[in-house]
Each structure stands twice: as C-alpha cells, then as structure tokens.
PDB file of C-alpha atoms in Angstrom:
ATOM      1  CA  UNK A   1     -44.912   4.295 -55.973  1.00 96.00           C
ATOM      2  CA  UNK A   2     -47.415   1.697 -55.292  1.00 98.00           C
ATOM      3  CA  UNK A   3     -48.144  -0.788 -52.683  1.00 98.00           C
ATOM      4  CA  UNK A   4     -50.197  -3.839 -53.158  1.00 98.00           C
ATOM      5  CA  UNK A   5     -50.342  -6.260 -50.037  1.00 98.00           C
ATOM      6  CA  UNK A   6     -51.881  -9.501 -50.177  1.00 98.00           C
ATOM      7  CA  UNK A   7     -53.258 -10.647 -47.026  1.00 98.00           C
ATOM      8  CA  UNK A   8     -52.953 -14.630 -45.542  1.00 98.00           C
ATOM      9  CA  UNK A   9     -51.495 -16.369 -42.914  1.00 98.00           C
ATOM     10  CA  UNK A  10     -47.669 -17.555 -42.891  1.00 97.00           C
ATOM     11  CA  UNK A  11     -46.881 -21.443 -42.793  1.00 95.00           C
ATOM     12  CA  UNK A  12     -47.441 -24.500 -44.829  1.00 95.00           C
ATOM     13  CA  UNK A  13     -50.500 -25.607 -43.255  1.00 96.00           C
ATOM     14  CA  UNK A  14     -52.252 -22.601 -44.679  1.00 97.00           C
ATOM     15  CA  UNK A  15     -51.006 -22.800 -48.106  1.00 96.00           C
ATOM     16  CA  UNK A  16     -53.989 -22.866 -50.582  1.00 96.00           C
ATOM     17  CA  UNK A  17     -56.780 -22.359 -47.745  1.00 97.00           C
ATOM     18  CA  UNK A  18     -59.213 -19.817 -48.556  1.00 97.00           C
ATOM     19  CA  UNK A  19     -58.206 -17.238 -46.500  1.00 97.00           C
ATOM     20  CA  UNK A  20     -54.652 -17.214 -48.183  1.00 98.00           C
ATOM     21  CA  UNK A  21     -56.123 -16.135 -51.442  1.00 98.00           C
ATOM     22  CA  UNK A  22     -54.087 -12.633 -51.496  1.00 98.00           C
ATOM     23  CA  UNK A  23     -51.290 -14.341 -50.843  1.00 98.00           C
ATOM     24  CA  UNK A  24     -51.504 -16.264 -54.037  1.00 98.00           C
ATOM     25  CA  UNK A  25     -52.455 -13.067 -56.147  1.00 98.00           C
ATOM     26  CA  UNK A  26     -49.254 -11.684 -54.729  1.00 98.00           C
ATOM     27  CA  UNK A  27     -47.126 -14.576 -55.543  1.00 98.00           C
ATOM     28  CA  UNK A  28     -48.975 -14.955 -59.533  1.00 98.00           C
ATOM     29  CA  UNK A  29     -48.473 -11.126 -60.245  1.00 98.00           C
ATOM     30  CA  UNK A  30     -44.541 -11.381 -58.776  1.00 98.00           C
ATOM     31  CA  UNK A  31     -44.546 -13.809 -61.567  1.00 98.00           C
ATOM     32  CA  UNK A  32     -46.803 -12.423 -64.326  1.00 97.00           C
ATOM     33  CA  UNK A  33     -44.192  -9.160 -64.264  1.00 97.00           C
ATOM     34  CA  UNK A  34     -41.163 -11.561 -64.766  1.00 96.00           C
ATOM     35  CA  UNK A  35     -39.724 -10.762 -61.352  1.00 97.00           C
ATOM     36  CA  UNK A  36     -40.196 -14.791 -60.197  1.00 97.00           C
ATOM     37  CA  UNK A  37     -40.100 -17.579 -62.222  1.00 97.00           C
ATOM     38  CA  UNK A  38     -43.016 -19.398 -60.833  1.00 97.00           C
ATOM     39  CA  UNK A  39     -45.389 -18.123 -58.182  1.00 97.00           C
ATOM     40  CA  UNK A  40     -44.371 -20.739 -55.817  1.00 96.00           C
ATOM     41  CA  UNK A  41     -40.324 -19.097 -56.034  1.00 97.00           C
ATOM     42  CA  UNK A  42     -41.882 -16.416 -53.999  1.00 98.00           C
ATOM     43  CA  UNK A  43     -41.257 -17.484 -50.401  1.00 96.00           C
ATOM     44  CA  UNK A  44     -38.026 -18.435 -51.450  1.00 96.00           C
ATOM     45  CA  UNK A  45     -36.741 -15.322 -53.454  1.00 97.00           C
ATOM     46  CA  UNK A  46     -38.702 -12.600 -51.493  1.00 98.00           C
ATOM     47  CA  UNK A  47     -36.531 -10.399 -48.755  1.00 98.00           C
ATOM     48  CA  UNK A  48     -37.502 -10.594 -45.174  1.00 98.00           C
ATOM     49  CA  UNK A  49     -39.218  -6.553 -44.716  1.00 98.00           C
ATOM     50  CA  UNK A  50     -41.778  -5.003 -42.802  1.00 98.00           C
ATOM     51  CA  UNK A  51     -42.551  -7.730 -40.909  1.00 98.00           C
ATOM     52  CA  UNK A  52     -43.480  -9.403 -44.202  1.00 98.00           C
ATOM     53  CA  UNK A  53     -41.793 -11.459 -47.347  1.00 98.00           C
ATOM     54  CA  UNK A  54     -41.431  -8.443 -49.789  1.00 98.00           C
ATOM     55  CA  UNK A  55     -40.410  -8.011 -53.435  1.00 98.00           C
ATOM     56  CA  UNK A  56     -40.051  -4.392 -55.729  1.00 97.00           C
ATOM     57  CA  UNK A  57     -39.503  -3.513 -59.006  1.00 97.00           C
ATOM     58  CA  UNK A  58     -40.278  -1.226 -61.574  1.00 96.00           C
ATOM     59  CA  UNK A  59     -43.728  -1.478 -63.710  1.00 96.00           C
ATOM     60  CA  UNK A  60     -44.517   0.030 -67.459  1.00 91.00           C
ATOM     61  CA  UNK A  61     -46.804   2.544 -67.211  1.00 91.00           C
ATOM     62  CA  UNK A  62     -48.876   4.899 -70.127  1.00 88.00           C
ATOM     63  CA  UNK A  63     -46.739   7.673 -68.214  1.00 86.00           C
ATOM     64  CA  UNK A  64     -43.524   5.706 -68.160  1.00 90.00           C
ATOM     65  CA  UNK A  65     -42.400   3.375 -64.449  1.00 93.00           C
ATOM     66  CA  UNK A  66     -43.916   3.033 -61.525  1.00 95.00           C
ATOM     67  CA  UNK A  67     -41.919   1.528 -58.535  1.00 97.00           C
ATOM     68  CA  UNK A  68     -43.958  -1.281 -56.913  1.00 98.00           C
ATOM     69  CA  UNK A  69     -43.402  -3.353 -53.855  1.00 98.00           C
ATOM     70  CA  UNK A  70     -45.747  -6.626 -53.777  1.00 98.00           C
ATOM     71  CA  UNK A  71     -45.988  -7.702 -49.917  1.00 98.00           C
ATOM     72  CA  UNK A  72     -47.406 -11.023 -47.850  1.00 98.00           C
ATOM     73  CA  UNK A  73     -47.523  -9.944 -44.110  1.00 98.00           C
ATOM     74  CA  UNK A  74     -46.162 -12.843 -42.065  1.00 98.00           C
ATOM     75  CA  UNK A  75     -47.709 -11.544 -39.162  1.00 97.00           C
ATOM     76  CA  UNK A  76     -50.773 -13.476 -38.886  1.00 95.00           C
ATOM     77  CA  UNK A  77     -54.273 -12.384 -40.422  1.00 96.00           C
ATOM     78  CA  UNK A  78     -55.280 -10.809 -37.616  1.00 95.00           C
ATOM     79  CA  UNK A  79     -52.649  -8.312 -37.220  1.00 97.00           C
ATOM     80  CA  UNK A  80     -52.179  -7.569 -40.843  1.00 98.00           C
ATOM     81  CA  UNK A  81     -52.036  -3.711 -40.332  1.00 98.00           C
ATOM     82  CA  UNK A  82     -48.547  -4.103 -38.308  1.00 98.00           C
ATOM     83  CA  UNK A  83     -46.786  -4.790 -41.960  1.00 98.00           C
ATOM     84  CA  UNK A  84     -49.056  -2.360 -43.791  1.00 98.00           C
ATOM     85  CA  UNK A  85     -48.227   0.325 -41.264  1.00 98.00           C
ATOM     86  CA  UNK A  86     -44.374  -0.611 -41.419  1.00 98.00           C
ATOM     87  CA  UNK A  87     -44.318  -0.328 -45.339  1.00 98.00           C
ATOM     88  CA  UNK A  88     -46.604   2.660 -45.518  1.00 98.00           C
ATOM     89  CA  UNK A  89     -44.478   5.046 -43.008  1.00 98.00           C
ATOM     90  CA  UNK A  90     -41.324   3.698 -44.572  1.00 98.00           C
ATOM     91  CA  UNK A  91     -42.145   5.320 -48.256  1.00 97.00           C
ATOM     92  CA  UNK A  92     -44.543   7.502 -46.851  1.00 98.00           C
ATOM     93  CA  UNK A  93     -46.931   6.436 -48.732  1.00 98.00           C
ATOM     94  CA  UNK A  94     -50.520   7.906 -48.804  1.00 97.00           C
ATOM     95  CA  UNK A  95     -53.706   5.125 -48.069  1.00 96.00           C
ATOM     96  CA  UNK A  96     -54.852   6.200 -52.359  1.00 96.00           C
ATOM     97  CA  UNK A  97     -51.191   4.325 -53.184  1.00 98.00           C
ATOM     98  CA  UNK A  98     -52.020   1.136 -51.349  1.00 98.00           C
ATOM     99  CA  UNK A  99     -54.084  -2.180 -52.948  1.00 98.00           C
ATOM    100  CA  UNK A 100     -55.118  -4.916 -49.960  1.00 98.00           C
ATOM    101  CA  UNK A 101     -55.824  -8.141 -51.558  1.00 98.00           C
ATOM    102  CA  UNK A 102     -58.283 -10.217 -49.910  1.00 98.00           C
ATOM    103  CA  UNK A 103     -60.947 -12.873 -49.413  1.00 97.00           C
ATOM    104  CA  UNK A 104     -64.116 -12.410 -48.798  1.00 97.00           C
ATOM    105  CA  UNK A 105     -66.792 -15.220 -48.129  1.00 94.00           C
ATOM    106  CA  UNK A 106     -69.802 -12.600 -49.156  1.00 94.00           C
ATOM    107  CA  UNK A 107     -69.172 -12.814 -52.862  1.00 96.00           C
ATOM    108  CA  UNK A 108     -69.149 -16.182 -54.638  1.00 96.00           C
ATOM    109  CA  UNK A 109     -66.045 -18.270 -55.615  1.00 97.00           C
ATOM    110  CA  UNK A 110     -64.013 -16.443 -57.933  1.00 96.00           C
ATOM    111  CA  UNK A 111     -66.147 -13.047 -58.017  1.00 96.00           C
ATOM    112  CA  UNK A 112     -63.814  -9.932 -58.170  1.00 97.00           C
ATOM    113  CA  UNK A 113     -65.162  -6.616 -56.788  1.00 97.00           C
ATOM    114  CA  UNK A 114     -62.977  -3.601 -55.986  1.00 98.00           C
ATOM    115  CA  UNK A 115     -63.087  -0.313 -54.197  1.00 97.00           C
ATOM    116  CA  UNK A 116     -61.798   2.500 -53.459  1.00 97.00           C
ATOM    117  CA  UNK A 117     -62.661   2.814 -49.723  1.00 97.00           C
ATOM    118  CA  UNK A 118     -64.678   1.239 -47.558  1.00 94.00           C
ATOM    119  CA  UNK A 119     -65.720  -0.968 -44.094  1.00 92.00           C
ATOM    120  CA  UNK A 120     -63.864  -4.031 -43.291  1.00 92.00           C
ATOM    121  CA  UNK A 121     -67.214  -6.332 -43.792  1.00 90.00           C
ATOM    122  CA  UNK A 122     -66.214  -8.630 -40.970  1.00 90.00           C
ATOM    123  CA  UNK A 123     -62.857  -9.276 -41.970  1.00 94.00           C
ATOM    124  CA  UNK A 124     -59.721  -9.637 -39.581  1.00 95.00           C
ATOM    125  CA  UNK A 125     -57.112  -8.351 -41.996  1.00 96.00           C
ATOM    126  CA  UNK A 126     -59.030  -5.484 -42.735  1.00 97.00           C
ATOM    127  CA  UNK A 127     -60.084  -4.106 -39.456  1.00 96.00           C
ATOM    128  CA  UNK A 128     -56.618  -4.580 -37.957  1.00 97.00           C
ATOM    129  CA  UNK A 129     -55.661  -2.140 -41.210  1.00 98.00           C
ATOM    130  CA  UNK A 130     -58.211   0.222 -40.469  1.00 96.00           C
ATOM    131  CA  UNK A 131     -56.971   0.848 -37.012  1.00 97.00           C
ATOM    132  CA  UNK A 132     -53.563   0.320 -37.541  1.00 97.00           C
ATOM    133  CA  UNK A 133     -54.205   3.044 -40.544  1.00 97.00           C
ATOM    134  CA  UNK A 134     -56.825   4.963 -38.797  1.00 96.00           C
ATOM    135  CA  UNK A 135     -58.532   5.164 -42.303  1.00 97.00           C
ATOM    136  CA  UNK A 136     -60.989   3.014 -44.486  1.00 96.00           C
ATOM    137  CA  UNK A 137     -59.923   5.090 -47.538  1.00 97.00           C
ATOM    138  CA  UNK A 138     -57.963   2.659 -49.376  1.00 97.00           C
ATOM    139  CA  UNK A 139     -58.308   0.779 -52.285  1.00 98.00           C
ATOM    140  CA  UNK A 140     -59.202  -2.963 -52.075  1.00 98.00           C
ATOM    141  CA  UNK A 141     -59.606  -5.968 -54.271  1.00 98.00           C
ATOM    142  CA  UNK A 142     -61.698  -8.739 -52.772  1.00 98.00           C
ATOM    143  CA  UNK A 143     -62.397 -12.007 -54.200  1.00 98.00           C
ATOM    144  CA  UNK A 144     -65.076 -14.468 -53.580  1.00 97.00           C
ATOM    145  CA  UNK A 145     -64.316 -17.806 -51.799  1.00 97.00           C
ATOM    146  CA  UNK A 146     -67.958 -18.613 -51.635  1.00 97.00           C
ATOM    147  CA  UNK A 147     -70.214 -18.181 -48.370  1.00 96.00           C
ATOM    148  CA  UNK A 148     -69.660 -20.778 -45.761  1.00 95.00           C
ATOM    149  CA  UNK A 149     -72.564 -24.097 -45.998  1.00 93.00           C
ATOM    150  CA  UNK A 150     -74.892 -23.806 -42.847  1.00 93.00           C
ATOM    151  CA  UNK A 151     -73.237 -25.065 -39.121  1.00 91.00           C
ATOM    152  CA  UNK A 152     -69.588 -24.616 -40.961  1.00 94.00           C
ATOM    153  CA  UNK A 153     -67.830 -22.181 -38.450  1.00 95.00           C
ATOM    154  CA  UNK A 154     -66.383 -19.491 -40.390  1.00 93.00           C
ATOM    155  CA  UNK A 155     -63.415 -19.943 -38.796  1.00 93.00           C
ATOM    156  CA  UNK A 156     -63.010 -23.553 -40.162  1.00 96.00           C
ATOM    157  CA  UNK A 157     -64.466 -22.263 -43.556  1.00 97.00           C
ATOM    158  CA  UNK A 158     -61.957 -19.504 -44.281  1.00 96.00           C
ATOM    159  CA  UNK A 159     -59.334 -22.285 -43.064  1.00 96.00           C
ATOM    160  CA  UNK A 160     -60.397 -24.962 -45.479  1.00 96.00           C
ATOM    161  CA  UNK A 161     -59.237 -25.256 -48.789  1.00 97.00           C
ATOM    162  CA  UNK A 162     -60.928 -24.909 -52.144  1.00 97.00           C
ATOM    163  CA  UNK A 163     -62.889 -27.681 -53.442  1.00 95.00           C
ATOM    164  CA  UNK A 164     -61.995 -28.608 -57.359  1.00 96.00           C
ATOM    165  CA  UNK A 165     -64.812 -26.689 -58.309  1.00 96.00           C
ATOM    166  CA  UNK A 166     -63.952 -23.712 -56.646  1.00 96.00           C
ATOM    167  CA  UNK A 167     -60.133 -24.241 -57.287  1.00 97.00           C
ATOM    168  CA  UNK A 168     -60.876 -23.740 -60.566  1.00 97.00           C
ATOM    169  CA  UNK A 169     -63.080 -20.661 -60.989  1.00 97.00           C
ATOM    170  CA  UNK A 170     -60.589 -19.142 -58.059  1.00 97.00           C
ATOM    171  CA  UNK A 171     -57.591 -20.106 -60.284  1.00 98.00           C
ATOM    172  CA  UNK A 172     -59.427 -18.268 -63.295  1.00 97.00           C
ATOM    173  CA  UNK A 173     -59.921 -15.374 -60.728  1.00 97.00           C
ATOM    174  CA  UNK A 174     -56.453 -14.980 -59.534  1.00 98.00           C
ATOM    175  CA  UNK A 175     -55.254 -14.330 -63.076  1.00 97.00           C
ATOM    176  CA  UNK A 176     -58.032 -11.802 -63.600  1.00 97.00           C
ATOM    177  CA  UNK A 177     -57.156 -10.612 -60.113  1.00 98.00           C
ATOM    178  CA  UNK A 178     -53.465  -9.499 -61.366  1.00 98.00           C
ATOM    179  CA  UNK A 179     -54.936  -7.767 -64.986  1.00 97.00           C
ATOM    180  CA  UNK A 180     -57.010  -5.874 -62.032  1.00 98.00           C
ATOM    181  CA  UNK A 181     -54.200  -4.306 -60.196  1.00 98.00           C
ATOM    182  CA  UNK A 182     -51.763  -3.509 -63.175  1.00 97.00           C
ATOM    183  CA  UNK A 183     -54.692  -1.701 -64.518  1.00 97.00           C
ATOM    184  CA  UNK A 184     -55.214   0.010 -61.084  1.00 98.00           C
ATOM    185  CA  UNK A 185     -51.260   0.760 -61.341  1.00 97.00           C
ATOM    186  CA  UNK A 186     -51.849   2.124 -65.066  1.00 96.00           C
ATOM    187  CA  UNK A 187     -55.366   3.869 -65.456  1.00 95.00           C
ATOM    188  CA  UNK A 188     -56.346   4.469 -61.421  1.00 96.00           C
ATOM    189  CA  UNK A 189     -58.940   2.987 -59.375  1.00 97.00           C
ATOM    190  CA  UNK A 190     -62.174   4.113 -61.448  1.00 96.00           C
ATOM    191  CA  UNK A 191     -60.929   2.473 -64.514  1.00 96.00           C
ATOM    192  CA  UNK A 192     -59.972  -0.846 -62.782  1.00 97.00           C
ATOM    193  CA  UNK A 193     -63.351  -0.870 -61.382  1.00 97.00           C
ATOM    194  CA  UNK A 194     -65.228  -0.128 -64.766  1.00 96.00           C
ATOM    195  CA  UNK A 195     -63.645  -3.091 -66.411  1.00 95.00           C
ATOM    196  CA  UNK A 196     -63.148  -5.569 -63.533  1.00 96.00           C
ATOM    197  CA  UNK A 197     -66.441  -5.374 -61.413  1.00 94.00           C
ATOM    198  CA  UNK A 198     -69.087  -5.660 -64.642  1.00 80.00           C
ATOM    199  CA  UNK A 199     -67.097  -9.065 -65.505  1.00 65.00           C
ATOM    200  CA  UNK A 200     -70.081 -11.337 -65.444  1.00 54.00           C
ATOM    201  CA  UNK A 201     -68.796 -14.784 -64.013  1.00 47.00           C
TER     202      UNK A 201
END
C-alpha cells in the first residue's frame, strides 16, 4: 500500500494560494485515476479520516494493484505530521511507502524535483512531519512556486496566489506532478526521479 499526502491549508480562502499546491495534485490525481469526476468533487466526495479529507482505491501496477489512499490534512500546514502520523500507524505503513506533496519557493514556478529523503528546507509541513515521524527518510515531490520578490514576507508569498503566468506553468506542473507519483507507485522512487527531475522546463 501506498500513501501520498498532499500538504495545504483547509478553507476557501486558501484555495489556489501557493502553499496549497499539494492539495491540488491530490485533488487532479483523485481525478486522473477515475475515482472523482473533477478535481474540485474532492472536498465534497472525500471521507472525513485521520484528521484529514481522505480517498482509497486500488491502482494498476506492472505487478498487478496497489491499494492507495490520497490524503489533504485539514489540520493546518503547520501541524501536517498529526494526519501523516494518524494514517501511517493506522496501516502501519513504513516512511519508503509514503509521497508528501509540497511547495517549495526554492525552485521556480512549475519545477518538479523529487527525493527520496531529505531536510525539510524551511518548510512548516515538512518539519512538523519530521518530528511527528522522527525520520527525514521519506519520499517527497516538491514543486516550484517561484522565490518570493524582495520585501514580500514569505508568509504573505506562500499565501498569495499564482499570477497567470505562473498559473499556467504550475497547471502544466500539476499534471506532470501526478505522471510523477503513479510512476513512483509503478517503477519506485529511482525511476520517478530519472524521468521527472531531468524534465527541462
């Protein structure tokens, strides 16, 4: 089984925002495997579970199915580890079986880089993880929102939402984003990497 978490903040006011970028990976691969509609039926049609909006099925595999469970914590970015944990002990799951989806203001807009392991780089979702997990060995996708313009605070920055020019190369990204984990699912970490990090942008 396999866990992928996007990570965001709950409520209306942060829909689209930078920082709510995993969410939106979440709810486009819900729909890319035909389990939603449209990524926007996700709030809607996901179950209420480790103190997050969670939806499972099954996914084709070379070697057959593999169970999946797709998760948004709705506990706030900075506590994002409280859901992870929840889900983790409840399958009893290893940290190798998880996928955080993320933002990350280091890269630019609509850059894809994953790993395998790794530090937190700054961000609130991922240090509350790491000691919530008491690991960084975990795979991770992050995607670039673009770095913040000089004397924007980065907490007004992450909190902002795309400009049309960004929208666009983040839309592009969110689509590669989902290819990116179902490979993960399929292949394994090293091969999602191979293909998805050289993609020149």
């Amino acid at each position: 089984m396999k866990l992928v978490v996007g990570l965001g903040n709950p409520g209306s006011e942060y829909v689209g925002t930078r920082h709510n970028v995993g969410f939106e990976v979440i709810e486009s691969l819900a729909a890319r495997l035909g389990w939603i509609g449209k990524p926007e039926q996700y709030k809607k049609l996901a179950r209420n579970r480790f103190d997050g909006l969670a939806i499972d099925g099954r996914i084709a595999t070379a070697g057959g199915e593999e169970k999946l469970l797709l998760l948004e914590p709705m506990t706030y970015m900075n506590l994002s580890g409280q859901s992870v944990r929840a889900a983790i002990d409840f399958f009893q799951l290893s940290p190798a079986d998880l996928m955080i989806v993320l933002d990350d203001l280091a890269l630019p807009a609509g850059k894809l880089r994953l790993r395998s392991a790794g530090s937190s780089g700054g961000h609130n979702g991922l240090k509350d993880i790491e000691r919530k997990l008491g690991t960084v060995d975990y795979p991770r996708l992050r995607i670039g929102i673009d770095p913040k313009p000089p004397f924007v605070p980065q907490a007004d920055y992450v909190l902002q939402r795309f400009d049309p020019v960004q929208r666009k190369v983040v839309d592009e990204a969110i689509a590669r984003a989902c290819g990116a984990i179902v490979t993960w699912i399929d292949r394994g970490i090293a091969a999602a990497m191979s293909r998805f990090n050289a993609i020149k942008e």
